[in-house]
Coordinates of C-alpha atoms in Angstrom, one line a residue:
M1269 CA -5.3 24.0 -8.1
Q1270 CA -8.7 25.4 -6.3
F1271 CA -11.6 24.1 -3.8
G1272 CA -15.1 24.9 -3.3
G1273 CA -16.0 26.7 0.0
R1274 CA -15.9 29.6 2.2
K1275 CA -12.5 31.4 1.3
K1276 CA -10.2 31.8 3.6
K1277 CA -6.8 34.4 3.5
I1278 CA -4.6 33.2 1.1
S1279 CA -1.0 33.1 2.5
T1280 CA 1.7 35.4 1.1
I1281 CA 4.5 33.2 2.1
P1282 CA 6.1 32.5 -2.2
Q1283 CA 5.0 29.0 -4.0
S1284 CA 8.9 28.0 -3.9
E1285 CA 9.1 28.8 -0.3
L1286 CA 5.8 26.5 0.1
Y1287 CA 7.0 23.5 -2.0
G1288 CA 10.4 24.2 -2.0
Q1289 CA 11.5 21.8 0.8
H1290 CA 9.8 17.7 0.5
L1291 CA 8.1 18.1 5.0
Q1292 CA 5.1 20.2 4.4
F1293 CA 2.4 20.5 7.0
Y1294 CA 0.4 20.8 4.0
G1295 CA -1.9 24.1 5.7
Q1296 CA -2.4 25.2 2.3
P1297 CA -4.3 23.5 -1.0
P1298 CA -2.0 24.2 -4.4
L1299 CA -1.8 27.3 -5.9
E1300 CA -1.0 26.0 -9.6
N1301 CA -2.5 25.3 -12.1
I1302 CA -2.8 20.7 -12.3
S1303 CA -3.1 19.5 -15.2
L1304 CA -6.3 15.8 -14.9
S1305 CA -3.1 13.9 -15.5
E1306 CA -0.7 15.4 -12.6
F1307 CA -3.2 15.2 -10.9
E1308 CA -3.8 11.4 -10.5
T1309 CA -0.2 10.9 -11.0
F1310 CA 0.8 12.8 -8.4
A1311 CA -1.9 10.9 -6.0
A1312 CA -1.0 6.9 -7.3
E1313 CA 2.7 7.6 -7.2
R1314 CA 2.1 8.9 -3.0
L1315 CA -0.1 5.1 -2.9
K1316 CA 3.1 3.7 -4.0
L1317 CA 4.9 5.6 -1.2
L1318 CA 2.2 5.1 1.9
K1319 CA 3.1 1.4 0.2
T1320 CA 6.7 1.2 0.3
V1321 CA 6.7 3.1 4.0
E1322 CA 4.1 0.7 5.7
N1323 CA 6.7 -2.1 3.6
L1324 CA 9.4 -0.8 5.4
G1325 CA 8.1 -0.2 8.5
V1326 CA 6.3 -3.8 9.2
S1327 CA 10.2 -5.6 8.2
H1328 CA 12.3 -3.0 9.3
V1329 CA 13.2 -1.3 13.3
K1330 CA 12.1 2.7 12.2
L1331 CA 14.9 4.9 12.4
T1332 CA 16.9 2.5 12.6
E1333 CA 20.5 2.8 9.7
P1334 CA 19.5 0.4 8.1
Y1335 CA 15.9 1.5 8.3
R1336 CA 16.7 4.7 7.4
R1337 CA 19.2 3.7 3.5
K1338 CA 16.8 1.2 2.6
L1339 CA 13.5 4.6 2.8
E1340 CA 16.2 6.6 1.3
S1341 CA 17.1 4.3 -1.4
Q1342 CA 13.2 3.4 -2.5
L1343 CA 12.0 7.4 -1.9
K1344 CA 15.0 8.4 -5.3
A1345 CA 14.4 5.8 -7.0
L1346 CA 10.2 6.0 -7.0
N1347 CA 11.7 9.6 -8.2
F1348 CA 9.4 11.8 -5.6
P1349 CA 10.6 15.0 -6.2
Y1350 CA 9.2 17.2 -3.7
R1351 CA 6.5 19.3 -5.7
P1352 CA 4.5 16.2 -6.4
D1353 CA 5.5 15.4 -2.2
A1354 CA 3.6 19.0 -1.8
V1355 CA 0.7 18.8 -4.7
S1356 CA -0.2 15.2 -4.4
M1357 CA -1.8 15.3 -1.0
F1358 CA -4.3 16.9 -1.4
P1359 CA -5.8 14.8 -4.5
I1360 CA -4.8 11.7 -2.0
L1361 CA -7.2 13.4 0.8
L1362 CA -10.2 13.5 -1.7
H1363 CA -9.3 10.5 -2.6
Y1364 CA -10.1 8.8 1.1
K1365 CA -12.9 10.9 1.6
C1366 CA -14.4 9.8 -1.4
L1367 CA -14.2 6.7 -1.3
F1368 CA -16.7 6.4 2.2
P1369 CA -19.2 9.0 3.2
S1370 CA -19.7 7.5 7.0
V1371 CA -17.3 7.4 9.7
S1372 CA -17.7 3.3 10.0
Q1373 CA -17.0 2.8 7.1
R1374 CA -13.7 4.6 5.7
E1375 CA -12.2 3.9 9.7
D1376 CA -9.7 1.1 9.2
L1377 CA -8.0 3.2 6.0
R1378 CA -8.8 6.6 7.0
R1379 CA -6.1 5.1 10.4
W1380 CA -3.6 3.1 7.9
F1381 CA -3.3 7.0 5.9
I1382 CA -2.7 8.5 8.8
Q1383 CA -0.1 5.9 10.0
Q1384 CA 2.1 6.3 7.3
E1385 CA 1.4 10.0 6.3
V1386 CA 2.9 10.2 10.3
D1387 CA 5.6 7.1 9.9
L1388 CA 6.8 9.1 6.3
F1389 CA 6.9 12.9 8.2
R1390 CA 8.7 11.6 11.0
F1391 CA 11.9 10.1 8.7
H1392 CA 12.4 14.0 7.0
F1393 CA 11.5 15.9 10.5
T1394 CA 14.7 13.5 11.9
E1395 CA 16.0 14.3 9.0
L1396 CA 17.2 18.0 9.7
V1397 CA 19.8 18.9 12.2
P1398 CA 18.5 20.9 14.7
K1399 CA 19.7 24.7 13.5
Q1400 CA 16.8 23.4 10.8
Q1401 CA 14.4 21.5 12.9
L1402 CA 13.8 24.8 14.6
A1403 CA 13.3 26.8 11.9
F1404 CA 10.4 24.7 10.8
L1405 CA 9.2 24.7 14.0
H1406 CA 8.6 28.9 13.6
K1407 CA 7.6 29.0 10.0
N1408 CA 4.7 26.4 11.2
N1409 CA 3.8 28.9 13.9
L1410 CA 4.8 25.5 16.5
H1411 CA 6.2 28.1 19.6
Y1412 CA 7.2 25.6 22.3
D1413 CA 8.1 27.5 25.8
T1414 CA 11.7 27.3 26.3
I1415 CA 12.5 26.5 29.7
S1416 CA 15.4 29.5 31.1
S1417 CA 18.7 29.3 31.3
E1418 CA 17.1 29.0 35.8
E1419 CA 15.3 26.6 35.2
K1420 CA 17.5 24.4 34.0
T1421 CA 19.8 25.2 36.1
A1422 CA 17.6 23.5 39.5
L1423 CA 15.8 21.3 37.9
K1424 CA 19.4 20.0 36.7
D1425 CA 19.1 16.5 38.6
Q1426 CA 15.7 15.8 37.4
L1427 CA 16.3 17.2 34.4
I1428 CA 19.2 14.1 33.6
N1429 CA 17.6 11.3 35.1
S1430 CA 14.7 11.2 33.2
S1431 CA 16.1 12.3 29.9
F1432 CA 17.0 9.8 28.4
G1433 CA 20.9 10.2 26.6
V1434 CA 20.9 13.5 28.7
S1435 CA 24.5 14.4 30.3
G1436 CA 24.3 17.3 33.4
I1437 CA 26.5 19.3 30.2
K1438 CA 24.2 18.6 27.1
V1439 CA 21.6 19.8 29.6
M1440 CA 22.9 23.2 29.8
E1441 CA 23.7 23.7 26.5
H1442 CA 20.3 22.2 25.0
E1443 CA 17.0 23.5 24.7
F1444 CA 14.2 21.9 26.5
Y1445 CA 9.7 22.7 26.2
K1446 CA 7.7 22.7 28.3
V1447 CA 4.6 21.7 27.4
P1448 CA 1.4 20.4 29.1
F1449 CA 1.7 17.0 29.5
Q1450 CA -1.4 15.3 28.3
D1451 CA 0.6 16.8 24.5
A1452 CA 3.4 14.5 25.6
L1453 CA 1.6 11.1 26.2
D1454 CA 3.7 9.3 24.3
L1455 CA 6.8 10.0 26.2
V1456 CA 5.3 9.7 29.3
R1457 CA 4.1 6.4 28.2
L1458 CA 8.3 5.2 28.4
R1459 CA 9.2 7.6 31.4
K1460 CA 11.5 9.5 29.4
V1461 CA 10.0 13.3 30.7
Y1462 CA 9.8 14.6 34.1
L1463 CA 6.9 15.8 34.4
K1464 CA 5.6 19.5 37.1
Q1465 CA 2.7 20.6 38.2
G1466 CA 0.4 19.2 34.9
Y1467 CA 3.6 20.4 32.5
A1468 CA 6.8 17.5 30.4
Y1469 CA 10.2 18.5 30.2
I1470 CA 11.5 17.4 26.7
P1471 CA 14.8 17.6 25.1
H1472 CA 14.8 19.2 22.0
Q1473 CA 16.0 15.7 21.0
D1474 CA 12.1 14.3 22.0
I1475 CA 10.4 17.2 20.6
V1476 CA 10.0 15.3 17.2
T1477 CA 6.2 13.5 19.6
I1478 CA 4.9 16.5 19.8
V1479 CA 5.2 18.1 16.0
L1480 CA 4.2 14.6 14.9
N1481 CA 1.1 14.6 17.3
D1482 CA -0.2 18.1 15.5
F1483 CA 0.6 16.8 12.4
R1484 CA -1.5 13.4 13.2
T1485 CA -3.8 15.9 14.6
R1486 CA -3.8 18.6 11.6
L1487 CA -4.4 15.5 9.9
S1488 CA -7.4 13.8 11.2
K1489 CA -9.2 17.7 10.3
A1490 CA -8.0 18.6 6.6
L1491 CA -9.7 14.6 6.2
A1492 CA -12.5 16.0 8.0
L1493 CA -13.2 19.5 6.2
T1494 CA -12.4 18.0 2.9
A1495 CA -15.6 16.3 3.1
R1496 CA -17.5 19.5 3.4
S1497 CA -16.4 19.0 -0.4
L1498 CA -17.5 16.1 -1.1
P1499 CA -20.8 17.3 -2.8
A1500 CA -18.6 19.9 -5.9
V1501 CA -16.4 16.7 -6.7
H1502 CA -18.7 14.2 -6.8
S1503 CA -20.8 16.9 -8.9
D1504 CA -17.6 17.1 -11.7
E1505 CA -17.1 15.1 -13.8
R1506 CA -13.9 15.7 -14.0
L1507 CA -12.9 14.3 -10.9
Q1508 CA -15.4 11.8 -9.3
P1509 CA -13.7 9.2 -12.4
L1510 CA -10.2 9.7 -11.7
L1511 CA -10.3 9.4 -7.4
N1512 CA -13.0 6.1 -8.9
H1513 CA -10.0 5.4 -10.8
L1514 CA -7.6 5.3 -7.5
S1515 CA -8.9 2.8 -5.9
H1516 CA -9.2 0.3 -8.2
A1517 CA -5.0 1.2 -8.8
Y1518 CA -2.7 -1.4 -10.0
V1519 CA 0.6 0.0 -10.9
G1520 CA 3.1 -2.8 -11.3
Q1521 CA 3.8 -4.6 -14.4
D1522 CA 0.6 -5.9 -17.0
Y1523 CA 0.2 -9.4 -16.2
S1524 CA -2.3 -9.2 -19.3
I1525 CA -0.1 -9.4 -22.8
Q1526 CA -0.2 -12.8 -23.1
K1527 CA 3.6 -12.3 -24.9
N1528 CA 4.2 -15.8 -23.5
V1529 CA 1.1 -17.9 -24.7
G1530 CA 2.5 -22.0 -24.8
K1531 CA 5.2 -21.7 -22.3
I1532 CA 3.3 -23.6 -19.9
S1533 CA 2.2 -27.8 -20.5
L1534 CA -0.6 -28.6 -19.0
D1535 CA 0.9 -31.5 -17.7
Q1536 CA 3.8 -28.9 -16.1
I1537 CA 0.1 -27.4 -14.1
D1538 CA 0.1 -29.5 -10.5
S1539 CA 4.5 -29.8 -10.6
L1540 CA 3.7 -25.7 -10.5
S1541 CA 1.4 -25.7 -8.4
G1542 CA 3.6 -26.9 -5.7
K1543 CA 6.4 -24.7 -6.7
S1544 CA 5.7 -21.3 -8.2
F1545 CA 2.4 -20.7 -6.8
P1546 CA 1.4 -18.4 -4.7
L1547 CA -1.3 -19.8 -1.2
C1548 CA -4.1 -18.7 -2.6
M1549 CA -3.6 -19.7 -6.0
R1550 CA -2.3 -23.3 -4.8
Q1551 CA -5.7 -23.9 -2.8
L1552 CA -8.0 -22.7 -5.2
H1553 CA -5.5 -26.0 -7.6
Q1554 CA -5.6 -28.0 -5.2
S1555 CA -9.4 -27.3 -4.5
L1556 CA -10.3 -28.1 -8.6
R1557 CA -8.0 -31.6 -8.2
E1558 CA -10.5 -32.4 -5.1
N1559 CA -13.3 -31.6 -6.1
H1560 CA -13.6 -30.7 -10.1
H1561 CA -15.1 -28.1 -9.5
L1562 CA -14.0 -24.7 -8.8
R1563 CA -17.2 -21.8 -8.0
H1564 CA -17.9 -18.6 -10.5
G1565 CA -15.8 -16.3 -8.0
G1566 CA -12.8 -19.2 -8.0
R1567 CA -12.8 -20.1 -11.9
M1568 CA -11.8 -16.1 -12.3
Q1569 CA -9.4 -15.5 -10.6
Y1570 CA -7.2 -18.4 -10.8
G1571 CA -8.7 -18.5 -14.7
L1572 CA -6.6 -15.5 -14.7
F1573 CA -4.1 -16.5 -13.4
L1574 CA -3.3 -19.3 -15.0
K1575 CA -4.1 -17.4 -18.1
G1576 CA -1.3 -14.8 -17.4
I1577 CA 1.3 -16.9 -17.1
G1578 CA 0.8 -18.2 -21.0
L1579 CA -2.6 -20.8 -21.1
S1580 CA -4.0 -20.3 -24.6
L1581 CA -7.6 -19.6 -24.7
E1582 CA -7.6 -23.8 -26.3
Q1583 CA -5.5 -25.0 -23.3
A1584 CA -8.0 -23.3 -20.8
L1585 CA -10.7 -24.9 -22.9
Q1586 CA -9.1 -28.0 -22.3
F1587 CA -8.2 -27.6 -18.8
W1588 CA -11.4 -27.1 -17.3
K1589 CA -13.0 -29.9 -19.0
M1590 CA -11.5 -32.5 -18.5
E1591 CA -10.7 -31.3 -14.2
F1592 CA -15.0 -30.9 -15.0
I1593 CA -16.4 -34.1 -16.2
R1594 CA -14.8 -36.0 -13.8
G1595 CA -17.6 -34.7 -11.1
K1596 CA -20.6 -33.9 -11.8
V1597 CA -20.7 -32.1 -15.2
D1598 CA -20.3 -33.8 -18.6
A1599 CA -19.0 -32.9 -21.8
D1600 CA -22.6 -31.6 -23.8
K1601 CA -23.4 -29.7 -19.7
F1602 CA -19.9 -27.8 -19.8
D1603 CA -19.6 -26.3 -23.4
K1604 CA -23.3 -25.1 -22.7
A1605 CA -22.3 -23.6 -19.0
Y1606 CA -19.6 -23.3 -18.6
A1607 CA -17.3 -22.8 -21.8
Y1608 CA -18.9 -19.0 -23.0
S1609 CA -17.5 -17.7 -19.3
I1610 CA -14.2 -19.3 -20.1
R1611 CA -13.8 -17.4 -23.7
H1612 CA -15.3 -15.1 -21.7
M1613 CA -12.4 -14.1 -19.9
F1614 CA -10.1 -13.9 -23.3
G1615 CA -11.8 -11.9 -25.4
K1616 CA -13.4 -13.5 -27.4
E1617 CA -17.1 -13.1 -25.6
G1618 CA -19.8 -10.5 -25.5
K1619 CA -18.3 -6.8 -24.9
R1620 CA -14.8 -8.8 -25.8
T1621 CA -12.8 -7.9 -22.9
D1622 CA -10.1 -9.0 -22.3
Y1623 CA -9.5 -9.2 -18.8
T1624 CA -6.5 -8.9 -17.3
P1625 CA -5.8 -11.7 -13.9
Y1626 CA -6.3 -9.9 -10.2
S1627 CA -3.4 -8.3 -8.4
C1628 CA -3.6 -8.9 -4.5
M1629 CA -5.5 -5.9 -4.1
K1630 CA -8.1 -6.9 -5.9
V1631 CA -7.4 -10.2 -4.2
I1632 CA -7.9 -9.2 -1.2
L1633 CA -9.9 -6.4 -1.0
S1634 CA -13.0 -6.9 -3.6
N1635 CA -15.9 -10.7 -3.6
P1636 CA -14.4 -11.9 0.4
P1637 CA -15.6 -15.6 -0.3
S1638 CA -19.1 -16.9 1.4
Q1639 CA -19.5 -20.6 2.7
G1640 CA -18.2 -24.2 0.0
D1641 CA -15.6 -20.7 -1.7
H1642 CA -12.6 -21.6 -2.4
H1643 CA -10.8 -17.6 -3.8
G1644 CA -10.0 -14.8 -2.3
C1645 CA -6.2 -14.2 0.0
P1646 CA -6.0 -16.8 2.2
F1647 CA -4.0 -14.6 4.4
R1648 CA -7.0 -12.1 4.1
H1649 CA -9.7 -14.3 4.3
S1650 CA -8.5 -17.8 6.2
D1651 CA -9.3 -18.5 10.0
P1652 CA -5.9 -17.7 11.3
E1653 CA -5.7 -22.0 12.7
L1654 CA -7.3 -23.1 9.2
L1655 CA -4.5 -21.1 8.2
K1656 CA -1.6 -22.6 10.4
Q1657 CA -2.4 -25.7 9.5
K1658 CA -2.7 -25.4 6.0
L1659 CA 0.9 -23.1 6.6
Q1660 CA 1.9 -27.0 8.6
V1661 CA 0.5 -28.7 5.5
Y1662 CA 2.5 -27.3 2.7
K1663 CA 6.2 -27.7 5.6
V1664 CA 6.3 -24.5 6.5
S1665 CA 9.0 -24.1 9.5
P1666 CA 7.3 -23.5 12.9
S1667 CA 8.8 -20.2 13.7
G1668 CA 7.7 -19.3 9.7
I1669 CA 4.0 -19.8 10.2
N1670 CA 4.8 -17.6 13.5
Q1671 CA 6.6 -14.6 11.6
I1672 CA 3.3 -15.6 9.0
L1673 CA 0.5 -15.1 11.9
E1674 CA 2.5 -11.8 13.1
L1675 CA 1.8 -10.2 9.6
V1676 CA -1.9 -11.4 9.0
K1677 CA -2.5 -10.0 13.0
G1678 CA -1.4 -6.7 11.7
M1679 CA -3.2 -6.8 9.0
H1680 CA -0.2 -7.1 6.2
Y1681 CA -1.1 -9.5 4.2
Q1682 CA 1.0 -8.9 0.9
L1683 CA 3.5 -9.0 3.8
A1684 CA 2.9 -11.6 4.4
C1685 CA 2.8 -13.8 1.4
Q1686 CA 6.1 -12.6 0.6
K1687 CA 7.1 -13.9 4.2
Y1688 CA 5.7 -17.4 3.3
F1689 CA 7.4 -16.2 -0.6
E1690 CA 11.3 -16.4 1.3
L1691 CA 10.1 -19.7 3.0
T1692 CA 9.2 -21.9 0.3
H1693 CA 11.8 -20.5 -1.4
N1694 CA 14.6 -20.4 1.2
I1695 CA 16.4 -17.3 0.9
E1696 CA 16.4 -14.0 3.4
D1697 CA 14.9 -11.3 1.6
S1698 CA 13.6 -11.0 -1.2
S1699 CA 14.3 -8.2 -4.3
F1700 CA 10.8 -7.2 -4.5
S1701 CA 7.4 -6.0 -3.0
L1702 CA 4.9 -8.2 -4.2
N1703 CA 1.8 -7.0 -5.5
H1704 CA 0.3 -9.5 -7.7
P1705 CA 0.0 -13.7 -7.9
N1706 CA 0.9 -13.3 -11.5
Q1707 CA 4.5 -11.9 -10.6
Y1708 CA 5.1 -13.9 -7.2
F1709 CA 4.8 -16.7 -10.0
L1710 CA 7.6 -15.0 -12.3
E1711 CA 10.1 -13.7 -9.4
S1712 CA 9.8 -17.9 -8.3
Q1713 CA 10.8 -18.8 -11.5
K1714 CA 13.7 -17.0 -11.6
L1715 CA 15.1 -18.3 -8.2
L1716 CA 13.8 -22.3 -10.2
G1717 CA 16.3 -21.4 -13.6
G1718 CA 13.0 -21.9 -14.3
G1719 CA 11.5 -18.1 -15.8
K1720 CA 14.2 -17.3 -18.2
D1721 CA 12.2 -17.4 -21.0
I1722 CA 9.5 -16.3 -19.4
K1723 CA 11.3 -12.9 -18.1
R1724 CA 12.3 -12.2 -21.1
E1725 CA 9.0 -11.8 -23.2
M1726 CA 7.6 -10.4 -20.1
D1727 CA 8.9 -7.2 -19.6
A1728 CA 9.1 -7.1 -23.2
P1729 CA 5.8 -5.0 -22.7
Q1730 CA 7.0 -3.2 -19.3
R1731 CA 10.3 -2.1 -22.0
S1732 CA 7.5 -0.6 -24.9
Q1733 CA 5.6 1.1 -22.7
E1734 CA 8.8 3.0 -21.0
N1735 CA 10.4 4.0 -24.5
S1736 CA 7.0 5.0 -25.2
A1737 CA 6.3 7.2 -22.8
S1738 CA 10.0 8.7 -23.7
K1739 CA 8.3 10.5 -26.5
G1740 CA 6.5 12.8 -26.0
S1741 CA 3.4 14.0 -24.6
T1742 CA 1.1 11.6 -27.1
G1743 CA 2.9 8.5 -25.9
T1744 CA 2.2 9.9 -22.2
Q1745 CA -1.4 9.7 -23.1
E1746 CA -2.0 6.6 -24.9
V1747 CA -0.5 4.5 -22.0
A1748 CA -2.9 6.7 -19.5
A1749 CA -5.4 5.8 -21.3
N1750 CA -4.9 1.9 -22.1
T1751 CA -3.6 2.2 -17.9
S1752 CA -6.6 4.0 -17.5
Q1753 CA -8.7 0.9 -19.1
H1754 CA -6.7 -1.6 -17.3
L1755 CA -7.7 0.3 -13.8
A1756 CA -11.4 0.1 -14.5
E1757 CA -11.0 -3.9 -14.4
M1758 CA -8.7 -4.5 -11.8
T1759 CA -10.5 -4.0 -8.2
E1760 CA -14.3 -4.1 -7.3
D1761 CA -14.8 -0.4 -4.8
L1762 CA -12.8 -0.9 -1.3
E1763 CA -16.4 -0.6 0.2
S1764 CA -17.3 -4.0 0.3
F1765 CA -14.5 -4.5 3.1
F1766 CA -14.4 -1.2 5.1
Q1767 CA -18.2 -2.2 5.9
E1768 CA -16.9 -5.8 7.2
A1769 CA -13.5 -4.5 9.1

């Protein structure tokens, strides 16, 4: 995999040594041949990994034993081997730069990306024993000055008093590094190091802070340098479509395959909306019942969700018509102005595309609601005070509301929705990572004991895809083609969200 531009001196380190470990500074692009399908797969898997790192960082204290165990198990579950860890960084760098050509537009996403990569790097680095950490530093030319034994003896009392968990014996046994204090501002802020004449004296146990600052700086520069390759990338007909697909990537279960048609009756919808609908769909349903109308954005978001939980085309037409004619729309106007769009979302009109229900990413990042709209994500698009009032109406406890609002404040909208799920279903910890409104409905029905048939039917297409993937390259290509088709429909460009942010 080669990138155009100025020729650089290529490292002579063997590929097996460069990419035989999971801890990387990603200083050199992969030199091996990578197929386009691998290029896309590695990058999509990387996005899944970073999202997992974010979720764990919010729900657990970083670097605690529960955090470590959970992240280790998640890494194994994602089956993320070392080679993709090294290779997948470069499609991701291209992805993030191609999405946002101006600094103001990409800033939020850039910060998110760097923070998750730094957290992942910290986890891998702290998993190494001290000897392996030193070997990594030397391999990457990170030469920090160690103080001599004489200086350690002279400063022994100051080093003990300023360094957490360091006794007199440890001072003499462990290395201390002398670095400019501006390179250790995090440690200085926490009063964890001894300062003298503009230098910070850092015990080896805290050197990870300095290494992380170096990694963060290199990654920021890599994002900037990748921008220089944009003209070549935009002109490459092979890469541009793949990078565009990554911006929409939803890699969870496919809820567009209607194997559960007819499992839900129209009489059940009111009851289900209060028990098993996510907040975004609950507010759409409530608005529809109160106003007997929804604008186009709301009809698309809610209509596709209802399609995903099992409403047939005939049921959908009946449902929307019954509600609209209670308002200002008569039956004739409904047939002329609205029935077509409902048939269209079921793939019976126009270009015959069988539209898929919106994922959380689609709801959060595209088509923000304006005045009079009720679609979108309440955790992303609602004023915090209005969201608080809505949660109070839905009988969420004050402590639960505070937890949700904290997650919203940190822009963890899907985690806020997952916390809402836990609070409204009286469970301590949900065993899934929420990324789709229809997934919310399905998990709710499983908990309430009403989703056995739905679960079985919804799992069937997923098992079918897994079996197809195991049959060889032909099956893999077919699955990839189907996935690309759905990815193209899943979301609008992320740019609109970050222009607003």
